[in-house]
CSV table of C-alpha atoms and ligand atoms in Angstrom, one decimal:
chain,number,residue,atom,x,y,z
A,1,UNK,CA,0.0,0.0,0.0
A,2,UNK,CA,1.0,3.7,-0.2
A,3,UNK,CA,1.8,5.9,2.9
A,4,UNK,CA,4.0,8.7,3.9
A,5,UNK,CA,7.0,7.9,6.0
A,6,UNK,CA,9.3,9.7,7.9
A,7,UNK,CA,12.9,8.3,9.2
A,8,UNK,CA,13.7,11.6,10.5
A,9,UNK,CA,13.3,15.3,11.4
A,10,UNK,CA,16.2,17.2,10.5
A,11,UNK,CA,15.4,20.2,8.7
A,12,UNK,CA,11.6,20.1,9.1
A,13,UNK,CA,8.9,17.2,8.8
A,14,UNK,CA,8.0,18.0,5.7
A,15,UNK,CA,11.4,17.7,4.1
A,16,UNK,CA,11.6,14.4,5.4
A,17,UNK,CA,8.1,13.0,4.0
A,18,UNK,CA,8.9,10.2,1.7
A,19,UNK,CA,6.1,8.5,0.1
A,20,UNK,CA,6.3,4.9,-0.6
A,21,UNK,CA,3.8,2.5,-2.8
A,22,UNK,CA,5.5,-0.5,-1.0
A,23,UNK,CA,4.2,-1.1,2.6
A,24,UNK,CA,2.9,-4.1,3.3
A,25,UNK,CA,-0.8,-3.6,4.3
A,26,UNK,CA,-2.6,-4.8,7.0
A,27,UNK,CA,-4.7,-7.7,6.4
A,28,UNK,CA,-8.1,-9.0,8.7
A,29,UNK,CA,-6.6,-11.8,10.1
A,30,UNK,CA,-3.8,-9.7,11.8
A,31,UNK,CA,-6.2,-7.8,13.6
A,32,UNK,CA,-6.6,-9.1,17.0
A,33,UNK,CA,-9.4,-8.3,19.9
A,34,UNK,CA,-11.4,-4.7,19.6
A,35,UNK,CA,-9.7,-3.9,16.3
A,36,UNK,CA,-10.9,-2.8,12.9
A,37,UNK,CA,-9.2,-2.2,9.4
A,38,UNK,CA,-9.7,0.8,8.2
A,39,UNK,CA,-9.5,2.1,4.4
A,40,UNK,CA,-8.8,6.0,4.8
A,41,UNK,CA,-10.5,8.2,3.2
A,42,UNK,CA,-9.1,11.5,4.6
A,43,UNK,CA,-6.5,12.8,7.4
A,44,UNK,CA,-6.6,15.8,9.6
A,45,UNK,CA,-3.8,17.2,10.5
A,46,UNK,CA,-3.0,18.6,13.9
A,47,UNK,CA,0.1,20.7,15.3
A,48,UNK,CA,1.2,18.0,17.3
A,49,UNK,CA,2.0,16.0,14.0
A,50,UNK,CA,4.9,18.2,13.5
A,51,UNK,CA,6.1,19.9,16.6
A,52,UNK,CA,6.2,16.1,19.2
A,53,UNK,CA,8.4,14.4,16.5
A,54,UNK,CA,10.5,17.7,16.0
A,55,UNK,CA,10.9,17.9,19.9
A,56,UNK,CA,14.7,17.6,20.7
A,57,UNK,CA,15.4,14.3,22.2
A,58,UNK,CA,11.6,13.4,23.5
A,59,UNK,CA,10.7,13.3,20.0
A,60,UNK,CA,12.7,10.6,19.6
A,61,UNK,CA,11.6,9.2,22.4
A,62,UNK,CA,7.6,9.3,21.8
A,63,UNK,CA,7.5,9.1,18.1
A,64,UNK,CA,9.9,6.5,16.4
A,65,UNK,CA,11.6,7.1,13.0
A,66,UNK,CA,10.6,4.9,10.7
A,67,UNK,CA,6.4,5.8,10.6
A,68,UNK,CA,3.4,7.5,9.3
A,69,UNK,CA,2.7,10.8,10.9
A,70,UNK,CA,-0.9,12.0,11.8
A,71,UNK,CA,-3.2,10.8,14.1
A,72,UNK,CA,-7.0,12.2,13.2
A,73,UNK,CA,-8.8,10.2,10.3
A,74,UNK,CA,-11.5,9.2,8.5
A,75,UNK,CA,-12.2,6.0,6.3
A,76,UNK,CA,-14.3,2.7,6.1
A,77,UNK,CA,-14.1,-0.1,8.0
A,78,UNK,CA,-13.0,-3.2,5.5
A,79,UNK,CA,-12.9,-5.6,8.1
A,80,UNK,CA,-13.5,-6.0,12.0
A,81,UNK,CA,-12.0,-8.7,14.6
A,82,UNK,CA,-14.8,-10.9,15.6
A,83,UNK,CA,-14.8,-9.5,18.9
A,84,UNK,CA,-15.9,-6.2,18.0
A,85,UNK,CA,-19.5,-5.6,18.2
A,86,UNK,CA,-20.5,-1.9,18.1
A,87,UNK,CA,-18.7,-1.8,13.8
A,88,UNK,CA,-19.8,-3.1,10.9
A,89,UNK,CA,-17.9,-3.5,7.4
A,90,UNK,CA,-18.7,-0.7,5.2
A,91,UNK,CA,-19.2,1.7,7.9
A,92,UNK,CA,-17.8,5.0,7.6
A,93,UNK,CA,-16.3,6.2,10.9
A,94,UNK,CA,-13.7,8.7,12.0
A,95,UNK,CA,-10.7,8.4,14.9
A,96,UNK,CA,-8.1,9.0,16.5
A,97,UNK,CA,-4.9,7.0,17.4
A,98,UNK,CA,-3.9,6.7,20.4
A,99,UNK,CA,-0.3,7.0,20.2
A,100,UNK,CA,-0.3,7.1,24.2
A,101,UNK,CA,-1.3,3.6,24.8
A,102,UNK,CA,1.9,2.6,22.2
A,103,UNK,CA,3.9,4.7,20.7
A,104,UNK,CA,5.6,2.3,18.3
A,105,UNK,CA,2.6,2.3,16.3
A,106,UNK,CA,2.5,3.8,13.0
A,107,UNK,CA,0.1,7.0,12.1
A,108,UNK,CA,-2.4,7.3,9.9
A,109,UNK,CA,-1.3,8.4,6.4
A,110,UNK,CA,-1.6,5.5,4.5
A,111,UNK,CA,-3.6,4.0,2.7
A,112,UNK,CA,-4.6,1.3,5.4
A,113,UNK,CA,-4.8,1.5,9.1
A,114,UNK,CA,-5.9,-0.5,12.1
A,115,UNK,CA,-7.6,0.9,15.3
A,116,UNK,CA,-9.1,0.1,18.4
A,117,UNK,CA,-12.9,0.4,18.2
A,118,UNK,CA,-12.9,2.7,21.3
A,119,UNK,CA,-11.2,5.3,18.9
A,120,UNK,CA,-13.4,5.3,16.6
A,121,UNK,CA,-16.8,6.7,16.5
A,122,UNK,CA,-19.8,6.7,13.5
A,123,UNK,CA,-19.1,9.2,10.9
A,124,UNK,CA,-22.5,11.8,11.9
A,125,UNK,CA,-24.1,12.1,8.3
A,126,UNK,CA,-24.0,16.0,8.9
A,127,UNK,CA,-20.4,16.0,7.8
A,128,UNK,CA,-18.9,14.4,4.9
A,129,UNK,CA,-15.6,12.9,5.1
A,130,UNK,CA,-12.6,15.2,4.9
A,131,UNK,CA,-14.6,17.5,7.7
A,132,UNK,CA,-15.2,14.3,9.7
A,133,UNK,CA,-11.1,13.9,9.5
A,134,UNK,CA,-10.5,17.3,11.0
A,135,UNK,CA,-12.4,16.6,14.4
A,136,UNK,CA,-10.8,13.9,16.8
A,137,UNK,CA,-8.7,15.1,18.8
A,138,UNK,CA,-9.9,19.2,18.3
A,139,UNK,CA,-13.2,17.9,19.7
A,140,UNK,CA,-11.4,15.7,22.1
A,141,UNK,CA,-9.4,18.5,23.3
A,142,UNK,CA,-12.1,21.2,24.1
A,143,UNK,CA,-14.5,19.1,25.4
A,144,UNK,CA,-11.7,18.3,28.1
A,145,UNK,CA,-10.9,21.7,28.2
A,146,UNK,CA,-14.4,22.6,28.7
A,147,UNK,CA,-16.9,20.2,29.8
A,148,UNK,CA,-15.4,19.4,32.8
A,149,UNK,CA,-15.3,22.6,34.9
A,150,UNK,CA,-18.2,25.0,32.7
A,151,UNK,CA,-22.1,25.6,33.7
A,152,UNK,CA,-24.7,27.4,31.2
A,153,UNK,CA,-24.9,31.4,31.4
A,154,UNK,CA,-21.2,31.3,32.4
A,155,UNK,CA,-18.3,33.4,30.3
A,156,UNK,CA,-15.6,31.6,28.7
A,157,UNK,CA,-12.4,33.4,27.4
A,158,UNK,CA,-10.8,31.3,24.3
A,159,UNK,CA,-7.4,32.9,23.6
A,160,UNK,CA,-7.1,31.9,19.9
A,161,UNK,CA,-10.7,31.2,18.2
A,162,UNK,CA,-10.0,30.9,14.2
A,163,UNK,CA,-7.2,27.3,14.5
A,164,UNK,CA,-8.1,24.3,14.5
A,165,UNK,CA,-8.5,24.1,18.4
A,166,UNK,CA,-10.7,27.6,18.6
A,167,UNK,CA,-13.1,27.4,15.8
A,168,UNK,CA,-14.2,24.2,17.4
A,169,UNK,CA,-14.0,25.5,21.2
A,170,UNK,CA,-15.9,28.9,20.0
A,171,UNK,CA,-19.3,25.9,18.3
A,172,UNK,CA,-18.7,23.5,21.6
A,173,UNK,CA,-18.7,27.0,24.2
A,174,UNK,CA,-21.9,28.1,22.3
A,175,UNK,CA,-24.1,24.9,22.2
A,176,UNK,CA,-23.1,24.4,26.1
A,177,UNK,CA,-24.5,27.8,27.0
A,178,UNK,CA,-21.7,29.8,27.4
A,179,UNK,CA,-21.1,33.6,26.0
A,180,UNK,CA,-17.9,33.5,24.4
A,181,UNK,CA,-14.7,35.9,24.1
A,182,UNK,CA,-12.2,35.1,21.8
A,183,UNK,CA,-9.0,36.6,20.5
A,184,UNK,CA,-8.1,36.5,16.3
A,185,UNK,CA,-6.5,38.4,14.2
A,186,UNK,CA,-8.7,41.1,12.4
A,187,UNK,CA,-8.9,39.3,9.6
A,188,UNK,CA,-10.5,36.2,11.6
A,189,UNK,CA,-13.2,38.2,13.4
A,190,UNK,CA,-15.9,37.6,10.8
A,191,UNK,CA,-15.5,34.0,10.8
A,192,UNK,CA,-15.2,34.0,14.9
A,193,UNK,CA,-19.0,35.8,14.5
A,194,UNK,CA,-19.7,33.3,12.2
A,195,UNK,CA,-19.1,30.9,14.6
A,196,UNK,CA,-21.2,32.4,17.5
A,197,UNK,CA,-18.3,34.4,19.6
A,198,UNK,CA,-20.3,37.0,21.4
A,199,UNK,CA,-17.5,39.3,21.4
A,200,UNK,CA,-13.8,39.2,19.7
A,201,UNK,CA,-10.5,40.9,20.3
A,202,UNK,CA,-8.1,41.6,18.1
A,203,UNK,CA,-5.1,40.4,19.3
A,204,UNK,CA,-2.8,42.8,17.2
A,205,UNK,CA,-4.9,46.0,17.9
A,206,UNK,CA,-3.6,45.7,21.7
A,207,UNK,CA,-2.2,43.6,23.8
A,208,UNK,CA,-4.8,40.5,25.1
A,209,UNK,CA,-4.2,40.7,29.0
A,210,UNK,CA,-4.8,44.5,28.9
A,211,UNK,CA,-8.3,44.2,26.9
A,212,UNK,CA,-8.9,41.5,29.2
A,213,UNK,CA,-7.7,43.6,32.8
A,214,UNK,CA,-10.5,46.1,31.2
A,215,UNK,CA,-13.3,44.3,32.0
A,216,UNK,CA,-12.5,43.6,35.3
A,217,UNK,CA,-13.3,39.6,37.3
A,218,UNK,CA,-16.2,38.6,35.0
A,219,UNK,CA,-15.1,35.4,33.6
A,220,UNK,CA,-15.5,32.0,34.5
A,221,UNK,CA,-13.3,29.6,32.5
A,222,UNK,CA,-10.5,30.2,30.4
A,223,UNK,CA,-9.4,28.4,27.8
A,224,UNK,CA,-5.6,29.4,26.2
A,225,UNK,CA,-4.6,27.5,22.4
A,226,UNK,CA,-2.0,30.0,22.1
A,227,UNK,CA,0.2,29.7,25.3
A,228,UNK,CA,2.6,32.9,23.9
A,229,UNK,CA,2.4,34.7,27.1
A,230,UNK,CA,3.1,34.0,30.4
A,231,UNK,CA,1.6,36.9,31.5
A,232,UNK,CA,-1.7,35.9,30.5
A,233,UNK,CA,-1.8,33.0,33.1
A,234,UNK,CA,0.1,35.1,35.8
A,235,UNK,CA,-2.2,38.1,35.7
A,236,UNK,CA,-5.4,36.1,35.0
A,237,UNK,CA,-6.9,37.1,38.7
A,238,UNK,CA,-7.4,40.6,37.3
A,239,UNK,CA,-9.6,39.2,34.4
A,240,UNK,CA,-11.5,35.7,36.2
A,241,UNK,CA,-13.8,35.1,38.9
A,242,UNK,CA,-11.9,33.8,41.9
A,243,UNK,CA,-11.3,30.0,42.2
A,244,UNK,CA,-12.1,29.9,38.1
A,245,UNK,CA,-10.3,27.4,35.9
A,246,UNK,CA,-7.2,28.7,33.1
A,247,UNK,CA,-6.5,25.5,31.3
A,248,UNK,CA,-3.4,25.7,28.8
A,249,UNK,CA,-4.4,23.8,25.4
A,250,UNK,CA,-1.1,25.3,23.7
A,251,UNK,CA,1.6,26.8,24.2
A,252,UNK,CA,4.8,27.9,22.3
A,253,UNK,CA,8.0,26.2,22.5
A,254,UNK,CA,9.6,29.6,24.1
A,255,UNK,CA,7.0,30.3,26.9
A,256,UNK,CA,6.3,27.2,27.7
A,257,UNK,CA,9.0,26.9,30.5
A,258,UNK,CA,7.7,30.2,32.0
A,259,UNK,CA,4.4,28.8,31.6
A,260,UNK,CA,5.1,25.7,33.7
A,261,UNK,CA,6.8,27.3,36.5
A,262,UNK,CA,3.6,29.9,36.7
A,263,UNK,CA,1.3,27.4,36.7
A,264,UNK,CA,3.1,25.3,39.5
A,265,UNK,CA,4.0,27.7,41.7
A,266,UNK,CA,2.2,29.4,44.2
A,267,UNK,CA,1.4,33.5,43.8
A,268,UNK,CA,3.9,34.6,46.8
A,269,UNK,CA,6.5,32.8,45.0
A,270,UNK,CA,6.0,34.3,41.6
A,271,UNK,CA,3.4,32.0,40.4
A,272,UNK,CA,-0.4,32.6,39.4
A,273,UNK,CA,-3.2,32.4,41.7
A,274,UNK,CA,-5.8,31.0,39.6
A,275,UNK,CA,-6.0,27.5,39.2
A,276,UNK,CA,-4.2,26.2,36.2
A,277,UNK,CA,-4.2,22.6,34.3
A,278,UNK,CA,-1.7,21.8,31.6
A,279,UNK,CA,-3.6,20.1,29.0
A,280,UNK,CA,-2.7,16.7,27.8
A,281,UNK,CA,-5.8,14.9,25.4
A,282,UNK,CA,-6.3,11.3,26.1
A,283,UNK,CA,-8.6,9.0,23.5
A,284,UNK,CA,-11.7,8.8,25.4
A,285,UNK,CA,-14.7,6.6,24.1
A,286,UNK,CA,-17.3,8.2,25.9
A,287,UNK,CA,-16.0,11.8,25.1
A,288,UNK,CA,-15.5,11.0,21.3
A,289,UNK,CA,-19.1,9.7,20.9
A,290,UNK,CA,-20.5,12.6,22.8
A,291,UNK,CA,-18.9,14.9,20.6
A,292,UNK,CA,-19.8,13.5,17.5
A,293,UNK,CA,-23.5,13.1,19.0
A,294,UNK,CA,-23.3,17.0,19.0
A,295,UNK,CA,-21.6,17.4,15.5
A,296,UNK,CA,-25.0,15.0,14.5
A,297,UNK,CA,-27.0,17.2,15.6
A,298,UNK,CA,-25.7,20.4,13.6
A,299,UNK,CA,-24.9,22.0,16.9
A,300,UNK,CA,-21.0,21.6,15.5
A,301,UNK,CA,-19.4,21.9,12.4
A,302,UNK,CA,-16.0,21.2,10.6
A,303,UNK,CA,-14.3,24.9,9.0
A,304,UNK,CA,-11.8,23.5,6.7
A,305,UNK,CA,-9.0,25.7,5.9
A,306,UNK,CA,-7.5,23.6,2.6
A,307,UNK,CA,-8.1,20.2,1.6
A,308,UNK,CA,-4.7,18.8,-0.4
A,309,UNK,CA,-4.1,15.5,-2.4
A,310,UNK,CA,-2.1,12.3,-1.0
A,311,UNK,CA,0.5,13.1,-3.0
A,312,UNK,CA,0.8,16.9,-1.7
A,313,UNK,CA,1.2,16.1,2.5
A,314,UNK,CA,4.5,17.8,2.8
A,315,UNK,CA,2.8,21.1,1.3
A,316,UNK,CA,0.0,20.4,3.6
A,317,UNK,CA,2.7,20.3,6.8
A,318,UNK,CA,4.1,23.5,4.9
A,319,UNK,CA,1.0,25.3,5.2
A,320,UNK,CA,-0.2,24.0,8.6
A,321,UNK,CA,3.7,25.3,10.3
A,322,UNK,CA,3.0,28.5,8.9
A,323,UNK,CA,0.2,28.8,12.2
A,324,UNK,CA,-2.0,30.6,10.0
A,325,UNK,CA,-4.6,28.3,9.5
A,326,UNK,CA,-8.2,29.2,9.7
A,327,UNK,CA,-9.8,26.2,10.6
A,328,UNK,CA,-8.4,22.3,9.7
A,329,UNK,CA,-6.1,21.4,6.9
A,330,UNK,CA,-7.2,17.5,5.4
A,331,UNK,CA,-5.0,15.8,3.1
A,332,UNK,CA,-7.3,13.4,1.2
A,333,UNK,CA,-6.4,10.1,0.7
A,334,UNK,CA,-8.7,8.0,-0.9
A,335,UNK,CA,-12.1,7.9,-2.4
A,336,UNK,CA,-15.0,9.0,-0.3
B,401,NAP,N1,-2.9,20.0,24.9
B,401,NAP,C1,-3.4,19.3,23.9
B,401,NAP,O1,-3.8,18.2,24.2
B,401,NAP,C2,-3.6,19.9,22.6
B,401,NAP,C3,-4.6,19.4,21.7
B,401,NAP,C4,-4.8,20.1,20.5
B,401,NAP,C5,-3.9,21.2,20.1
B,401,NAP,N2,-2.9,21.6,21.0
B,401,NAP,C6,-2.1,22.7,20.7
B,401,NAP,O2,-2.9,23.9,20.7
B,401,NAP,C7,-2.3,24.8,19.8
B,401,NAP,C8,-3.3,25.4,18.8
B,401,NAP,O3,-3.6,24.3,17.9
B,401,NAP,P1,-4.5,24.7,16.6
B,401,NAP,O4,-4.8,23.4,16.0
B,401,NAP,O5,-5.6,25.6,17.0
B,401,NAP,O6,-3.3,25.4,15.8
B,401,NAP,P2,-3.5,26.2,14.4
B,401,NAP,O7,-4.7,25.8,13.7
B,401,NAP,O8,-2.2,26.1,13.7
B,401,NAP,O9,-3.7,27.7,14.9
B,401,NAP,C9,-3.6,28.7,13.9
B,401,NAP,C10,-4.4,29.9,14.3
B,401,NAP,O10,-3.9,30.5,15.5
B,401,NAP,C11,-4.1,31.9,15.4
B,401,NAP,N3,-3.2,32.7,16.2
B,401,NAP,C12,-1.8,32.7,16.1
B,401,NAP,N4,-1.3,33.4,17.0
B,401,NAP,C13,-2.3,34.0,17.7
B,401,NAP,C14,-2.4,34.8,18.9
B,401,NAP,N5,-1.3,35.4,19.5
B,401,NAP,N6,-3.6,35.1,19.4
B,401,NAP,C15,-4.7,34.6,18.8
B,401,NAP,N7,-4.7,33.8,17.7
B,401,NAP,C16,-3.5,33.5,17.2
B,401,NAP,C17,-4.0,32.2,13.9
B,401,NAP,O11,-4.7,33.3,13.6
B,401,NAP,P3,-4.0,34.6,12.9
B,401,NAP,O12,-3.6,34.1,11.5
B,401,NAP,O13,-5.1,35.6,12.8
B,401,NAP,O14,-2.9,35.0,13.7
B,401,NAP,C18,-4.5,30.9,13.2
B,401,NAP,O15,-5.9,31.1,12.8
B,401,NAP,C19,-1.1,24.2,19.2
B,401,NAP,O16,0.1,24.5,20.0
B,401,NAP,C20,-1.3,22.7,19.4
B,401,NAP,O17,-0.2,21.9,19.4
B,401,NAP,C21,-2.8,20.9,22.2
C-alpha cells in the first residue's frame, strides 16, 4: 500500500516525507481483539504531528523514526475482529490514534490503518468525510478543556478562536450555553462571528491581557490555544472570577518553560493564583461519541481551511507550520 513515511526530522517534517507504494498492508486476520481495518479516506492534520516528532530528544523518544505521521482520520471499516461488536464492514467512521497507549505504532497516512474500536466513532451524516477527519482530537481536546469545569450562562475566554482548536471550542462553548470571548487576528473576526463568539478581540490592535484587565473579574473559565504569554496565566486574577479554571491547550516552545513554572507555583512565589491545568488529550470513548452526538446534531461543524491530495502532504505540513490556519487542513487520501 501507499503511505507517507518519515525516518527523520532534521530540517523540518515535511522535508523528510517520503512517500512509498510498498508497505505491506494490514490484512483482517492480523487484527486481533477490539480492532478494525480501516480504508482511509481522509486525514486531519494537527500541530502536534509536527512539533512532538521535531521535539529535541523526547521526539525521539515518543514518536519513532521509521512511521506515518498524523493521528486524526477518517475512512471505512474493510474488516473488523470478531470481537468487535458496536462496527460493521462498510461503515464509515472517524478516529483517532492513540499513540499514548503505544507509541511504536505507526500513524495514519496510509492508505490502510488499524484501530481500536474505542477510537473510533460513526461518521454523523452531517459532515462528509474530509470534515469528519478534521475533528478527533480538536473535539477531544475542548471538550476536556471545557466540559469538565463550565455551567450554562457562564463566560468563557478562548485565547485563539480561528485554529483548528478555537473554531471548534468557540461551536462546543456556544451549544453548552456559554457567552464567548475570543482573541483573532482582524482578519478572523468575521469567521469568529460566524461561529457564534459573542465578542472578539483583536489580538494585534492591543495587547490580550490589557483588553482583558479592562473588564475587570467577570469570567469563569479560560481556555488558552495559544500559550505565547506567560503573562496571560500570571495576571489572570485581574480578568476571572476567583477560584475559576485557566487550562493551557497550547503553548509555544519559548514560553512554555515560564508557563510551567507559573502554573506550579504558588502567587507569593511568583506564580499565578488562579488555578491552572496543563492540558494533555487522552482517547476517550465516551468523550469522542459525545462529541460526534453533538456534530449529528448540527450543533458543531468542521471549517476546513484547505483540503490537499495524498500526494501533496509535505505542502500540507508547509501550510499548517505556517500557524495561519483558519480552521483544519485534510489531506485526502482516498475515495469518499
Ligand atoms: N494540549 C493538547 O492536548 C492539545 C490538543 C490540540 C492542540 N494543541 C495545541 O494547541 C495549539 C493550537 O492548535 P491549533 O490546531 O488551533 O493550531 P492552528 O490551527 O495552527 O492555529 C492557527 C491559528 O492561530 C491563530 N493565532 C496565532 N497566534 C495567535 C495569537 N497570538 N492570538 C490569537 N490567535 C492566534 C492564527 O490566527 P491569525 O492568522 O489571525 O494569527 C490561526 O488562525 C497548538 O500549539 C497545538 O499543538 C494541544
Amino acid at each position: 500500500m501507499k503511505a507517507w513515511r518519515y525516518t527523520g526530522v532534521t530540517g523540518g517534517m515535511e522535508k523528510n516525507l517520503q512517500l512509498k507504494t510498498d508497505i505491506p498492508r494490514p490484512y483482517p486476520s492480523s487484527l486481533t481483539k477490539g480492532q478494525v481495518l480501516i480504508e482511509t479516506i481522509a486525514v486531519g492534520l494537527n500541530p502536534a504531528d509536527y512539533k512532538v516528532p521535531e521535539m529535541p530528544i523526547l521526539g525521539n523518544l515518543i514518536m519513532p523514526r521509521t512511521v506515518s505521521p498524523c493521528l486524526d482520520f477518517c475512512g471505512r471499516i474493510s474488516a473488523t475482529h470478531a470481537s468487535v461488536t458496536s462496527f460493521q464492514e462498510g461503515q464509515t467512521v472517524l478516529g483517532r490514534l492513540d499513540k499514548m497507549s503505544s507509541p511504536m505504532i505507526t500513524g495514519v497516512l496510509s492508505e490502510f490503518i488499524v484501530a481500536s474500536e474505542e477510537n473510533v466513532a460513526a461518521l454523523p451524516e452531517s459532515v462528509d468525510a474530509d470534515g469528519g477527519s478534521t475533528l478527533p482530537t480538536v473535539g477531544l481536546g475542548m471538550y476536556q478543556a471545557m466540559v469538565p469545569w463550565v455551567k450554562s450562562g457562564q463566560k468563557i475566554f478562548i485565547n485563539g478562536g480561528s485554529g483548528g482548536t478555537g473554531t471548534i471550542g468557540i461551536q462546543l462553548a456556544k451549544s453548552l450555553g456559554l457567552q464567548v470571548t475570543t482573541s483573532c487576528s482582524a482578519a478572523n473576526i468575521g469567521l469568529c462571528k460566524e461561529l457564534g463568539a459573542d465578542e472578539v478581540l483583536d489580538y494585534k490592535a492591543s495587547p490580550v491581557l490589557e483588553q482583558l484587565k479592562a473588564k475587570g473579574r467577570v469570567f469563569d473559565h479560560v481556555v488558552d490555544n495559544i500559550g505565547s504569554d506567560a503573562a496571560l496565566y500570571k495576571n489572570a486574577h485581574l480578568y476571572m472570577k476567583p477560584g475559576a479554571q485557566f487550562v493551557l491547550v497550547g503553548s509555544e516552545m519559548k514560553a512554555l518553560l515560564a508557563l510551567g513554572i507559573a502554573g506550579s507555583l504558588p502567587s507569593f512565589l511568583g506564580g499565578g493564583s488562579q488555578p491552572f491545568k496543563m492540558m494533555v488529550i487522552s482517547n476517550n470513548a465516551e468523550n469522542l461519541r459525545k462529541f460526534t452526538e453533538w456534530v449529528g446534531e448540527g450543533k458543531i461543524k468542521p471549517v476546513i481551511d484547505e483540503v490537499f491530495s495524498f500526494d501533496d502532504a509535505p505542502k500540507a505540513f508547509e501550510k499548517l507550520k505556517t500557524g495561519r490556519t483558519k480552521g483544519k487542513i485534510v489531506i485526502h487520501v482516498g475515495k469518499s
